[in-house]
mmCIF file of C-alpha atoms and ligand atoms in Angstrom:
data_model
loop_
_atom_site.group_PDB
_atom_site.id
_atom_site.type_symbol
_atom_site.label_atom_id
_atom_site.label_comp_id
_atom_site.label_asym_id
_atom_site.label_seq_id
_atom_site.Cartn_x
_atom_site.Cartn_y
_atom_site.Cartn_z
ATOM 1 C CA MET A 1161 -88.739 142.877 129.511
ATOM 2 C CA LYS A 1162 -86.025 140.247 129.193
ATOM 3 C CA PRO A 1163 -87.437 136.850 128.095
ATOM 4 C CA ILE A 1164 -88.176 134.725 131.169
ATOM 5 C CA GLN A 1165 -86.291 131.475 131.749
ATOM 6 C CA MET A 1166 -86.718 128.874 134.516
ATOM 7 C CA VAL A 1167 -83.128 129.702 135.533
ATOM 8 C CA ASP A 1168 -81.064 132.617 134.197
ATOM 9 C CA LEU A 1169 -77.495 131.294 134.323
ATOM 10 C CA LEU A 1170 -76.090 133.789 131.834
ATOM 11 C CA GLY A 1171 -77.421 136.775 133.778
ATOM 12 C CA GLN A 1172 -75.756 135.480 136.926
ATOM 13 C CA TYR A 1173 -72.440 134.845 135.137
ATOM 14 C CA GLU A 1174 -72.344 138.325 133.604
ATOM 15 C CA LYS A 1175 -72.237 139.901 137.084
ATOM 16 C CA ILE A 1176 -69.104 137.984 138.103
ATOM 17 C CA LYS A 1177 -67.555 137.529 134.646
ATOM 18 C CA PRO A 1178 -64.174 139.279 135.108
ATOM 19 C CA GLU A 1179 -63.432 137.388 138.318
ATOM 20 C CA VAL A 1180 -64.569 134.018 136.958
ATOM 21 C CA ASP A 1181 -62.737 134.411 133.644
ATOM 22 C CA ALA A 1182 -59.493 135.319 135.414
ATOM 23 C CA ALA A 1183 -59.758 132.364 137.817
ATOM 24 C CA MET A 1184 -60.399 129.927 134.965
ATOM 25 C CA ALA A 1185 -57.533 131.367 132.907
ATOM 26 C CA GLU A 1186 -55.233 130.896 135.877
ATOM 27 C CA VAL A 1187 -56.127 127.194 136.149
ATOM 28 C CA VAL A 1188 -55.414 126.788 132.439
ATOM 29 C CA ARG A 1189 -52.101 128.642 132.795
ATOM 30 C CA THR A 1190 -50.947 126.418 135.666
ATOM 31 C CA THR A 1191 -52.374 123.235 134.014
ATOM 32 C CA ALA A 1192 -53.258 121.875 137.488
ATOM 33 C CA PHE A 1193 -56.482 120.475 136.034
ATOM 34 C CA ILE A 1194 -56.965 117.576 138.462
ATOM 35 C CA ASN A 1195 -56.607 117.875 142.244
ATOM 36 C CA GLY A 1196 -55.104 121.327 141.873
ATOM 37 C CA PRO A 1197 -54.896 123.820 144.730
ATOM 38 C CA GLU A 1198 -58.286 125.280 143.715
ATOM 39 C CA VAL A 1199 -60.016 122.047 144.760
ATOM 40 C CA LYS A 1200 -58.383 121.987 148.204
ATOM 41 C CA ALA A 1201 -59.120 125.694 148.715
ATOM 42 C CA PHE A 1202 -62.750 125.217 147.719
ATOM 43 C CA GLU A 1203 -63.154 122.258 150.090
ATOM 44 C CA THR A 1204 -61.766 124.344 152.946
ATOM 45 C CA GLU A 1205 -63.907 127.383 152.170
ATOM 46 C CA LEU A 1206 -67.078 125.320 151.824
ATOM 47 C CA SER A 1207 -66.377 123.493 155.097
ATOM 48 C CA GLU A 1208 -66.000 126.882 156.834
ATOM 49 C CA MET A 1209 -69.259 128.170 155.362
ATOM 50 C CA LEU A 1210 -71.148 125.007 156.363
ATOM 51 C CA GLY A 1211 -69.506 124.673 159.757
ATOM 52 C CA VAL A 1212 -68.575 121.063 159.041
ATOM 53 C CA LYS A 1213 -65.222 119.381 159.649
ATOM 54 C CA HIS A 1214 -64.731 117.735 156.265
ATOM 55 C CA VAL A 1215 -65.814 118.522 152.716
ATOM 56 C CA ILE A 1216 -64.767 116.025 150.060
ATOM 57 C CA ALA A 1217 -65.410 117.155 146.491
ATOM 58 C CA CYS A 1218 -66.426 114.639 143.839
ATOM 59 C CA ALA A 1219 -67.704 114.495 140.274
ATOM 60 C CA ASN A 1220 -71.466 115.000 140.757
ATOM 61 C CA GLY A 1221 -74.302 114.700 143.238
ATOM 62 C CA THR A 1222 -75.282 111.198 142.151
ATOM 63 C CA ASP A 1223 -71.738 109.954 142.766
ATOM 64 C CA ALA A 1224 -71.781 111.692 146.149
ATOM 65 C CA LEU A 1225 -74.814 109.622 147.186
ATOM 66 C CA GLN A 1226 -73.271 106.397 145.902
ATOM 67 C CA ILE A 1227 -69.942 107.115 147.591
ATOM 68 C CA ALA A 1228 -71.764 107.822 150.869
ATOM 69 C CA MET A 1229 -73.452 104.388 150.763
ATOM 70 C CA MET A 1230 -70.127 102.707 149.913
ATOM 71 C CA ALA A 1231 -68.210 104.537 152.659
ATOM 72 C CA LEU A 1232 -70.825 103.458 155.214
ATOM 73 C CA GLY A 1233 -70.249 99.862 154.137
ATOM 74 C CA LEU A 1234 -73.879 99.151 153.275
ATOM 75 C CA LYS A 1235 -74.361 95.663 151.829
ATOM 76 C CA PRO A 1236 -76.751 94.208 149.235
ATOM 77 C CA GLY A 1237 -80.126 93.540 150.823
ATOM 78 C CA ASP A 1238 -79.795 96.357 153.373
ATOM 79 C CA GLU A 1239 -82.884 98.561 153.440
ATOM 80 C CA VAL A 1240 -82.637 102.323 153.083
ATOM 81 C CA ILE A 1241 -85.645 104.500 153.837
ATOM 82 C CA THR A 1242 -86.039 107.498 151.557
ATOM 83 C CA ALA A 1243 -88.597 109.577 149.686
ATOM 84 C CA SER A 1244 -90.229 108.574 146.432
ATOM 85 C CA PHE A 1245 -91.028 112.231 145.760
ATOM 86 C CA THR A 1246 -87.481 113.166 144.706
ATOM 87 C CA PHE A 1247 -85.132 113.250 141.750
ATOM 88 C CA VAL A 1248 -84.382 109.670 140.711
ATOM 89 C CA ALA A 1249 -80.667 109.827 141.620
ATOM 90 C CA THR A 1250 -81.471 109.264 145.288
ATOM 91 C CA VAL A 1251 -83.050 105.896 144.485
ATOM 92 C CA GLU A 1252 -80.855 104.941 141.526
ATOM 93 C CA VAL A 1253 -77.677 104.651 143.600
ATOM 94 C CA LEU A 1254 -79.435 102.332 146.061
ATOM 95 C CA ALA A 1255 -80.480 100.038 143.226
ATOM 96 C CA LEU A 1256 -76.966 100.097 141.734
ATOM 97 C CA LEU A 1257 -75.483 98.866 145.025
ATOM 98 C CA GLY A 1258 -78.147 96.175 145.556
ATOM 99 C CA LEU A 1259 -79.633 98.109 148.481
ATOM 100 C CA VAL A 1260 -83.390 98.019 148.891
ATOM 101 C CA PRO A 1261 -85.163 101.364 148.684
ATOM 102 C CA VAL A 1262 -88.037 101.566 151.165
ATOM 103 C CA PHE A 1263 -90.196 104.567 150.467
ATOM 104 C CA ALA A 1264 -91.776 106.751 153.104
ATOM 105 C CA ASP A 1265 -94.467 109.255 152.278
ATOM 106 C CA VAL A 1266 -93.955 113.022 152.483
ATOM 107 C CA LEU A 1267 -95.806 115.882 154.133
ATOM 108 C CA PRO A 1268 -98.117 117.717 151.719
ATOM 109 C CA GLY A 1269 -97.116 121.223 152.839
ATOM 110 C CA THR A 1270 -93.315 120.991 152.758
ATOM 111 C CA PHE A 1271 -92.889 118.021 150.357
ATOM 112 C CA ASN A 1272 -90.335 116.568 152.810
ATOM 113 C CA LEU A 1273 -90.224 113.119 154.479
ATOM 114 C CA ASP A 1274 -92.992 112.501 156.999
ATOM 115 C CA PRO A 1275 -91.129 111.287 160.126
ATOM 116 C CA ALA A 1276 -94.177 109.328 161.300
ATOM 117 C CA ASP A 1277 -94.148 107.290 158.085
ATOM 118 C CA VAL A 1278 -90.357 106.871 158.276
ATOM 119 C CA ALA A 1279 -90.794 105.364 161.759
ATOM 120 C CA ARG A 1280 -93.453 102.991 160.420
ATOM 121 C CA LYS A 1281 -91.128 101.773 157.652
ATOM 122 C CA VAL A 1282 -88.221 100.771 159.937
ATOM 123 C CA SER A 1283 -87.557 97.000 159.862
ATOM 124 C CA PRO A 1284 -84.781 94.760 161.243
ATOM 125 C CA ARG A 1285 -83.069 95.112 157.840
ATOM 126 C CA THR A 1286 -83.095 98.925 157.811
ATOM 127 C CA LYS A 1287 -79.601 100.401 157.834
ATOM 128 C CA ALA A 1288 -80.023 104.043 156.813
ATOM 129 C CA ILE A 1289 -82.405 106.920 156.224
ATOM 130 C CA VAL A 1290 -81.864 109.352 153.337
ATOM 131 C CA PRO A 1291 -83.863 112.550 153.850
ATOM 132 C CA VAL A 1292 -83.953 114.772 150.770
ATOM 133 C CA HIS A 1293 -84.136 118.484 151.544
ATOM 134 C CA LEU A 1294 -86.513 119.028 148.673
ATOM 135 C CA PHE A 1295 -86.803 122.309 146.748
ATOM 136 C CA GLY A 1296 -84.449 124.057 149.187
ATOM 137 C CA GLN A 1297 -86.024 123.466 152.592
ATOM 138 C CA PRO A 1298 -84.528 121.081 155.165
ATOM 139 C CA ALA A 1299 -86.555 118.075 156.302
ATOM 140 C CA ASP A 1300 -87.445 117.615 159.983
ATOM 141 C CA MET A 1301 -83.981 116.479 161.082
ATOM 142 C CA ASP A 1302 -84.739 116.387 164.822
ATOM 143 C CA ALA A 1303 -87.438 113.787 164.270
ATOM 144 C CA ILE A 1304 -85.357 111.856 161.710
ATOM 145 C CA MET A 1305 -82.237 111.825 163.903
ATOM 146 C CA GLU A 1306 -84.318 110.563 166.816
ATOM 147 C CA ILE A 1307 -85.653 107.629 164.768
ATOM 148 C CA ALA A 1308 -82.098 106.914 163.567
ATOM 149 C CA LYS A 1309 -80.682 106.977 167.087
ATOM 150 C CA LYS A 1310 -83.407 104.733 168.468
ATOM 151 C CA ASN A 1311 -82.815 102.137 165.729
ATOM 152 C CA SER A 1312 -79.021 102.575 165.206
ATOM 153 C CA LEU A 1313 -79.399 103.782 161.622
ATOM 154 C CA TYR A 1314 -77.122 105.947 159.521
ATOM 155 C CA VAL A 1315 -78.461 109.205 158.124
ATOM 156 C CA VAL A 1316 -77.314 110.510 154.741
ATOM 157 C CA GLU A 1317 -78.788 113.910 153.880
ATOM 158 C CA ASP A 1318 -79.364 114.552 150.176
ATOM 159 C CA ASP A 1319 -78.606 118.269 150.208
ATOM 160 C CA ALA A 1320 -78.440 118.724 146.424
ATOM 161 C CA GLN A 1321 -81.251 121.304 146.515
ATOM 162 C CA ALA A 1322 -80.714 123.010 149.877
ATOM 163 C CA ILE A 1323 -77.076 124.018 150.218
ATOM 164 C CA GLY A 1324 -76.775 126.938 152.640
ATOM 165 C CA ALA A 1325 -80.187 126.448 154.281
ATOM 166 C CA ASP A 1326 -80.300 126.464 158.098
ATOM 167 C CA HIS A 1327 -81.928 123.886 160.336
ATOM 168 C CA MET A 1328 -82.800 125.245 163.765
ATOM 169 C CA GLY A 1329 -83.113 122.115 165.858
ATOM 170 C CA ALA A 1330 -82.712 120.683 169.341
ATOM 171 C CA THR A 1331 -78.921 120.944 169.154
ATOM 172 C CA GLY A 1332 -78.879 124.481 167.756
ATOM 173 C CA THR A 1333 -78.668 125.906 164.265
ATOM 174 C CA HIS A 1334 -76.819 123.806 161.718
ATOM 175 C CA LYS A 1335 -76.501 123.971 157.948
ATOM 176 C CA ALA A 1336 -78.544 121.400 156.042
ATOM 177 C CA GLY A 1337 -76.337 118.456 155.150
ATOM 178 C CA THR A 1338 -74.190 118.640 158.297
ATOM 179 C CA ILE A 1339 -76.556 117.010 160.798
ATOM 180 C CA GLY A 1340 -76.575 113.351 159.724
ATOM 181 C CA ASP A 1341 -73.538 111.080 159.353
ATOM 182 C CA ILE A 1342 -72.931 112.315 155.804
ATOM 183 C CA GLY A 1343 -74.409 115.081 153.654
ATOM 184 C CA THR A 1344 -74.196 115.067 149.872
ATOM 185 C CA THR A 1345 -74.670 117.820 147.336
ATOM 186 C CA SER A 1346 -74.546 118.629 143.636
ATOM 187 C CA PHE A 1347 -72.983 121.557 141.803
ATOM 188 C CA PHE A 1348 -74.981 120.953 138.613
ATOM 189 C CA PRO A 1349 -75.226 124.354 136.862
ATOM 190 C CA SER A 1350 -78.844 125.032 137.850
ATOM 191 C CA LYS A 1351 -78.403 124.079 141.511
ATOM 192 C CA ASN A 1352 -78.190 126.895 144.086
ATOM 193 C CA LEU A 1353 -74.396 126.634 144.043
ATOM 194 C CA GLY A 1354 -73.760 125.593 140.452
ATOM 195 C CA CYS A 1355 -70.553 125.245 138.476
ATOM 196 C CA PHE A 1356 -70.029 125.227 134.695
ATOM 197 C CA GLY A 1357 -70.468 121.491 134.289
ATOM 198 C CA ASP A 1358 -70.794 118.611 136.730
ATOM 199 C CA GLY A 1359 -69.652 118.635 140.326
ATOM 200 C CA GLY A 1360 -70.586 117.343 143.750
ATOM 201 C CA ALA A 1361 -69.396 116.970 147.326
ATOM 202 C CA LEU A 1362 -69.831 115.060 150.577
ATOM 203 C CA PHE A 1363 -69.795 116.564 154.080
ATOM 204 C CA THR A 1364 -69.067 114.868 157.386
ATOM 205 C CA ASN A 1365 -67.912 115.674 160.906
ATOM 206 C CA ASP A 1366 -66.520 112.144 161.352
ATOM 207 C CA ASP A 1367 -62.747 111.863 160.727
ATOM 208 C CA GLU A 1368 -62.879 108.123 160.045
ATOM 209 C CA LEU A 1369 -65.779 108.462 157.599
ATOM 210 C CA ALA A 1370 -64.005 111.334 155.831
ATOM 211 C CA LYS A 1371 -60.994 109.072 155.283
ATOM 212 C CA LYS A 1372 -63.196 106.307 153.906
ATOM 213 C CA ILE A 1373 -65.014 108.748 151.609
ATOM 214 C CA ARG A 1374 -61.719 110.057 150.198
ATOM 215 C CA ARG A 1375 -60.561 106.489 149.657
ATOM 216 C CA VAL A 1376 -63.743 105.458 147.820
ATOM 217 C CA CYS A 1377 -63.508 108.564 145.579
ATOM 218 C CA ASN A 1378 -59.927 107.646 144.708
ATOM 219 C CA HIS A 1379 -60.269 104.043 143.435
ATOM 220 C CA GLY A 1380 -60.278 102.670 146.983
ATOM 221 C CA SER A 1381 -56.710 103.849 147.417
ATOM 222 C CA GLU A 1382 -54.823 105.915 149.997
ATOM 223 C CA VAL A 1383 -51.322 105.118 148.766
ATOM 224 C CA ARG A 1384 -50.987 105.355 145.021
ATOM 225 C CA TYR A 1385 -51.290 101.987 143.236
ATOM 226 C CA TYR A 1386 -52.327 100.189 146.454
ATOM 227 C CA HIS A 1387 -56.073 99.492 146.605
ATOM 228 C CA ASP A 1388 -57.645 98.425 149.898
ATOM 229 C CA THR A 1389 -61.301 98.561 148.904
ATOM 230 C CA VAL A 1390 -63.350 98.755 145.736
ATOM 231 C CA GLY A 1391 -63.758 102.399 144.866
ATOM 232 C CA VAL A 1392 -64.739 104.684 142.039
ATOM 233 C CA ASN A 1393 -63.115 107.533 140.163
ATOM 234 C CA SER A 1394 -64.956 110.659 141.200
ATOM 235 C CA ARG A 1395 -63.203 114.034 141.210
ATOM 236 C CA LEU A 1396 -64.119 117.686 140.923
ATOM 237 C CA ASP A 1397 -62.189 119.438 138.132
ATOM 238 C CA SER A 1398 -59.965 122.340 139.201
ATOM 239 C CA LEU A 1399 -61.752 124.561 136.651
ATOM 240 C CA GLN A 1400 -65.079 123.877 138.370
ATOM 241 C CA ALA A 1401 -63.555 124.465 141.801
ATOM 242 C CA ALA A 1402 -62.255 127.846 140.621
ATOM 243 C CA VAL A 1403 -65.777 128.866 139.540
ATOM 244 C CA LEU A 1404 -67.335 127.518 142.734
ATOM 245 C CA ARG A 1405 -64.915 129.455 144.977
ATOM 246 C CA ILE A 1406 -66.181 132.689 143.459
ATOM 247 C CA LYS A 1407 -69.853 131.742 143.537
ATOM 248 C CA LEU A 1408 -69.582 130.541 147.137
ATOM 249 C CA LYS A 1409 -68.807 134.117 148.207
ATOM 250 C CA HIS A 1410 -72.183 135.158 146.759
ATOM 251 C CA LEU A 1411 -74.257 132.229 148.030
ATOM 252 C CA SER A 1412 -76.032 134.094 150.837
ATOM 253 C CA GLU A 1413 -76.922 136.988 148.556
ATOM 254 C CA TYR A 1414 -78.158 134.445 145.975
ATOM 255 C CA ALA A 1415 -80.390 132.882 148.662
ATOM 256 C CA ALA A 1416 -81.712 136.342 149.560
ATOM 257 C CA ALA A 1417 -82.582 137.026 145.899
ATOM 258 C CA ARG A 1418 -84.431 133.709 145.674
ATOM 259 C CA ASN A 1419 -86.301 134.460 148.904
ATOM 260 C CA ALA A 1420 -87.280 137.905 147.600
ATOM 261 C CA ALA A 1421 -88.773 136.330 144.467
ATOM 262 C CA ALA A 1422 -90.568 133.736 146.620
ATOM 263 C CA ALA A 1423 -92.032 136.454 148.866
ATOM 264 C CA ASN A 1424 -93.264 138.276 145.776
ATOM 265 C CA TYR A 1425 -94.976 135.088 144.548
ATOM 266 C CA ASP A 1426 -96.465 134.330 148.005
ATOM 267 C CA HIS A 1427 -97.979 137.795 148.218
ATOM 268 C CA ALA A 1428 -99.402 137.685 144.689
ATOM 269 C CA PHE A 1429 -101.084 134.297 145.155
ATOM 270 C CA ALA A 1430 -102.276 134.600 148.764
ATOM 271 C CA ASP A 1431 -105.922 135.196 147.796
ATOM 272 C CA ILE A 1432 -106.203 132.474 145.119
ATOM 273 C CA ALA A 1433 -108.177 129.706 146.820
ATOM 274 C CA GLU A 1434 -107.197 127.093 144.225
ATOM 275 C CA LEU A 1435 -103.453 127.593 144.847
ATOM 276 C CA SER A 1436 -101.362 126.534 147.829
ATOM 277 C CA THR A 1437 -98.095 128.398 148.236
ATOM 278 C CA PRO A 1438 -95.088 126.518 149.660
ATOM 279 C CA GLU A 1439 -95.288 126.006 153.420
ATOM 280 C CA ARG A 1440 -92.335 127.198 155.532
ATOM 281 C CA SER A 1441 -91.159 124.957 158.344
ATOM 282 C CA PRO A 1442 -90.746 126.700 161.715
ATOM 283 C CA PHE A 1443 -87.424 124.865 162.216
ATOM 284 C CA ALA A 1444 -85.664 125.792 158.967
ATOM 285 C CA THR A 1445 -84.847 128.500 156.470
ATOM 286 C CA HIS A 1446 -85.678 127.984 152.807
ATOM 287 C CA VAL A 1447 -83.237 128.653 149.953
ATOM 288 C CA PHE A 1448 -85.835 128.116 147.198
ATOM 289 C CA HIS A 1449 -84.102 125.866 144.746
ATOM 290 C CA GLN A 1450 -87.644 125.709 143.386
ATOM 291 C CA TYR A 1451 -90.789 127.698 144.095
ATOM 292 C CA THR A 1452 -93.474 125.030 143.900
ATOM 293 C CA LEU A 1453 -97.223 125.611 144.028
ATOM 294 C CA ARG A 1454 -99.996 123.069 144.440
ATOM 295 C CA VAL A 1455 -103.029 123.399 142.178
ATOM 296 C CA ALA A 1456 -106.319 122.086 143.587
ATOM 297 C CA GLY A 1457 -108.212 119.960 141.088
ATOM 298 C CA GLY A 1458 -105.368 117.714 140.052
ATOM 299 C CA SER A 1459 -103.272 117.215 136.953
ATOM 300 C CA GLU A 1460 -105.823 118.381 134.378
ATOM 301 C CA ARG A 1461 -106.186 121.818 135.938
ATOM 302 C CA ARG A 1462 -102.446 121.971 136.698
ATOM 303 C CA ASP A 1463 -101.543 121.094 133.109
ATOM 304 C CA GLU A 1464 -103.981 123.740 131.813
ATOM 305 C CA LEU A 1465 -102.216 126.325 133.979
ATOM 306 C CA LYS A 1466 -98.848 125.192 132.615
ATOM 307 C CA LYS A 1467 -100.097 125.582 129.029
ATOM 308 C CA HIS A 1468 -101.556 129.012 129.807
ATOM 309 C CA LEU A 1469 -98.243 130.148 131.325
ATOM 310 C CA GLU A 1470 -96.157 128.859 128.428
ATOM 311 C CA ALA A 1471 -98.488 130.503 125.899
ATOM 312 C CA ASN A 1472 -97.758 133.796 127.676
ATOM 313 C CA GLY A 1473 -93.982 133.512 127.800
ATOM 314 C CA VAL A 1474 -93.752 132.026 131.306
ATOM 315 C CA PRO A 1475 -91.884 128.714 131.501
ATOM 316 C CA ALA A 1476 -93.044 126.290 134.199
ATOM 317 C CA MET A 1477 -91.987 122.773 135.164
ATOM 318 C CA VAL A 1478 -93.487 119.817 136.969
ATOM 319 C CA TYR A 1479 -91.030 118.455 139.542
ATOM 320 C CA TYR A 1480 -91.814 115.549 139.609
ATOM 321 C CA PRO A 1481 -94.558 114.124 137.352
ATOM 322 C CA VAL A 1482 -93.948 110.452 138.290
ATOM 323 C CA PRO A 1483 -92.793 109.365 141.753
ATOM 324 C CA CYS A 1484 -89.825 106.983 141.922
ATOM 325 C CA HIS A 1485 -91.927 104.040 143.141
ATOM 326 C CA LEU A 1486 -94.074 104.184 139.972
ATOM 327 C CA GLN A 1487 -91.153 104.550 137.530
ATOM 328 C CA ASN A 1488 -90.726 101.536 135.238
ATOM 329 C CA ALA A 1489 -87.189 100.985 136.510
ATOM 330 C CA TYR A 1490 -88.169 100.896 140.203
ATOM 331 C CA LYS A 1491 -91.703 99.452 140.327
ATOM 332 C CA SER A 1492 -92.299 96.827 143.004
ATOM 333 C CA THR A 1493 -95.283 94.979 144.403
ATOM 334 C CA ARG A 1494 -94.615 96.412 147.870
ATOM 335 C CA PHE A 1495 -94.935 99.975 146.608
ATOM 336 C CA ALA A 1496 -97.812 99.637 144.167
ATOM 337 C CA GLN A 1497 -100.025 102.500 143.027
ATOM 338 C CA GLY A 1498 -101.827 103.873 146.090
ATOM 339 C CA SER A 1499 -99.107 102.905 148.565
ATOM 340 C CA LEU A 1500 -97.830 106.491 149.023
ATOM 341 C CA PRO A 1501 -101.005 108.595 148.774
ATOM 342 C CA ILE A 1502 -99.527 112.046 149.528
ATOM 343 C CA THR A 1503 -96.594 111.537 147.159
ATOM 344 C CA GLU A 1504 -98.928 110.383 144.386
ATOM 345 C CA LYS A 1505 -101.341 113.273 144.961
ATOM 346 C CA LEU A 1506 -98.510 115.798 144.839
ATOM 347 C CA THR A 1507 -97.301 114.558 141.451
ATOM 348 C CA HIS A 1508 -100.716 115.606 140.086
ATOM 349 C CA GLU A 1509 -100.804 118.994 141.802
ATOM 350 C CA VAL A 1510 -97.325 120.539 141.755
ATOM 351 C CA ILE A 1511 -96.019 123.171 139.389
ATOM 352 C CA SER A 1512 -92.757 125.092 139.750
ATOM 353 C CA LEU A 1513 -92.433 128.687 138.581
ATOM 354 C CA PRO A 1514 -89.274 130.383 137.273
ATOM 355 C CA MET A 1515 -86.788 130.789 140.113
ATOM 356 C CA SER A 1516 -83.310 132.209 139.910
ATOM 357 C CA THR A 1517 -81.079 134.892 141.359
ATOM 358 C CA GLU A 1518 -81.800 137.145 138.380
ATOM 359 C CA LEU A 1519 -85.581 137.579 138.316
ATOM 360 C CA HIS A 1520 -86.390 141.244 137.705
ATOM 361 C CA VAL A 1521 -89.472 143.024 139.034
ATOM 362 C CA ASP A 1522 -90.989 143.391 135.555
ATOM 363 C CA GLN A 1523 -90.549 139.659 134.975
ATOM 364 C CA LEU A 1524 -92.067 138.802 138.370
ATOM 365 C CA ASP A 1525 -94.979 141.148 137.656
ATOM 366 C CA HIS A 1526 -95.589 139.424 134.325
ATOM 367 C CA ILE A 1527 -95.422 135.951 135.886
ATOM 368 C CA THR A 1528 -97.775 136.774 138.780
ATOM 369 C CA ALA A 1529 -100.236 138.641 136.531
ATOM 370 C CA THR A 1530 -100.283 135.680 134.110
ATOM 371 C CA VAL A 1531 -100.978 133.223 136.933
ATOM 372 C CA ARG A 1532 -103.685 135.472 138.421
ATOM 373 C CA LYS A 1533 -105.397 135.841 135.052
ATOM 374 C CA PHE A 1534 -105.788 132.059 134.778
ATOM 375 C CA PHE A 1535 -107.726 131.873 138.065
ATOM 376 C CA LYS A 1536 -109.803 135.024 137.547
HETATM 377 C C1 PLP B 1422 -79.578 117.175 141.276
HETATM 378 C C2 PLP B 1422 -79.901 116.168 142.300
HETATM 379 C C3 PLP B 1422 -79.112 115.024 142.490
HETATM 380 C C4 PLP B 1422 -78.020 114.609 141.554
HETATM 381 O O1 PLP B 1422 -77.041 115.521 141.286
HETATM 382 P P1 PLP B 1422 -76.163 115.396 139.933
HETATM 383 O O2 PLP B 1422 -75.024 116.323 140.198
HETATM 384 O O3 PLP B 1422 -77.017 115.821 138.805
HETATM 385 O O4 PLP B 1422 -75.716 113.992 139.809
HETATM 386 C C5 PLP B 1422 -79.419 114.173 143.537
HETATM 387 N N1 PLP B 1422 -80.462 114.413 144.347
HETATM 388 C C6 PLP B 1422 -81.267 115.483 144.189
HETATM 389 C C7 PLP B 1422 -82.396 115.688 145.121
HETATM 390 C C8 PLP B 1422 -81.022 116.386 143.150
HETATM 391 O O5 PLP B 1422 -81.829 117.433 142.992
#
């Protein structure tokens, strides 16, 4: 059996190596390293796959979130409702811009924003909601869009973990990240659509917003050396775009491989009373950026399981051990310990198993047998 990794990036590369190597060599040969034709072509191809009017590539998923807030013209003091049970980037960009993160709790089964708590957190200062489609499954966008409409709020979807997932809602089936005003994503190597370094993108159906996003990405400039607004420098390298164009063609088969591994896990753990397998929403497909279990009994039992797995050659990770509202950088009196009970409980219960497009049956068998042995 091949040693098990959380994510097998080399195994995935080896299957597309000739194509990827040739595409990268071609970028080097043409020396169109920045804003080359590969970037434009990738933006077009991704917009076709997502069914969205505009895709604007940028340097990483954190930038994408920051650029979204800047393009929407949010001002210091504006409140933005988001999850605390997320990767810190979602909250970091709010703090950087002087925006006030207001945390809503999540649902224990799907780990996604609880619309009822989002509605409770709306105030006269609220300007936007940022749902995070955590671990690869879209949040309840019908409910979130309804709250946004009722209160005239923007919606920015953090789609860093769920690119390609479908949301089947009141207005039909749409790709995650294309339902709100802006969607953002990351092409970090281990993401579902990962490049060979950093990368990110924003999606929107709004022509005016697309223009503003492009301007922010490009130093606040539309005509070279004329700067109308404060911007940033955030670009996707042509080399990364060349890799992403090839991987994009495989994205649906990658999602199928992840779902097959998830189904294998679900089946193997169905009769373990102490474990909860990830809940599937009736209104969405799941692309399993992570396969995340909940262990009854809290962090002690969960950490014992993690140790047992690692001792038997099975890597496991806790996403996320500390919620954003309890991080030293983001602590506040409003969101003290106990203020987001589900979020806090989840940080003690969750454990993510290896998940990638390259998990072989013998590896899956070893992982599931090792987990089962712990609970026997
Ligand atoms: C990865 C990730 C980001 C940030 O993406 P980078 O490309 O690493 O900057 C933002 N939000 C979520 C939910 C993520 O998982």
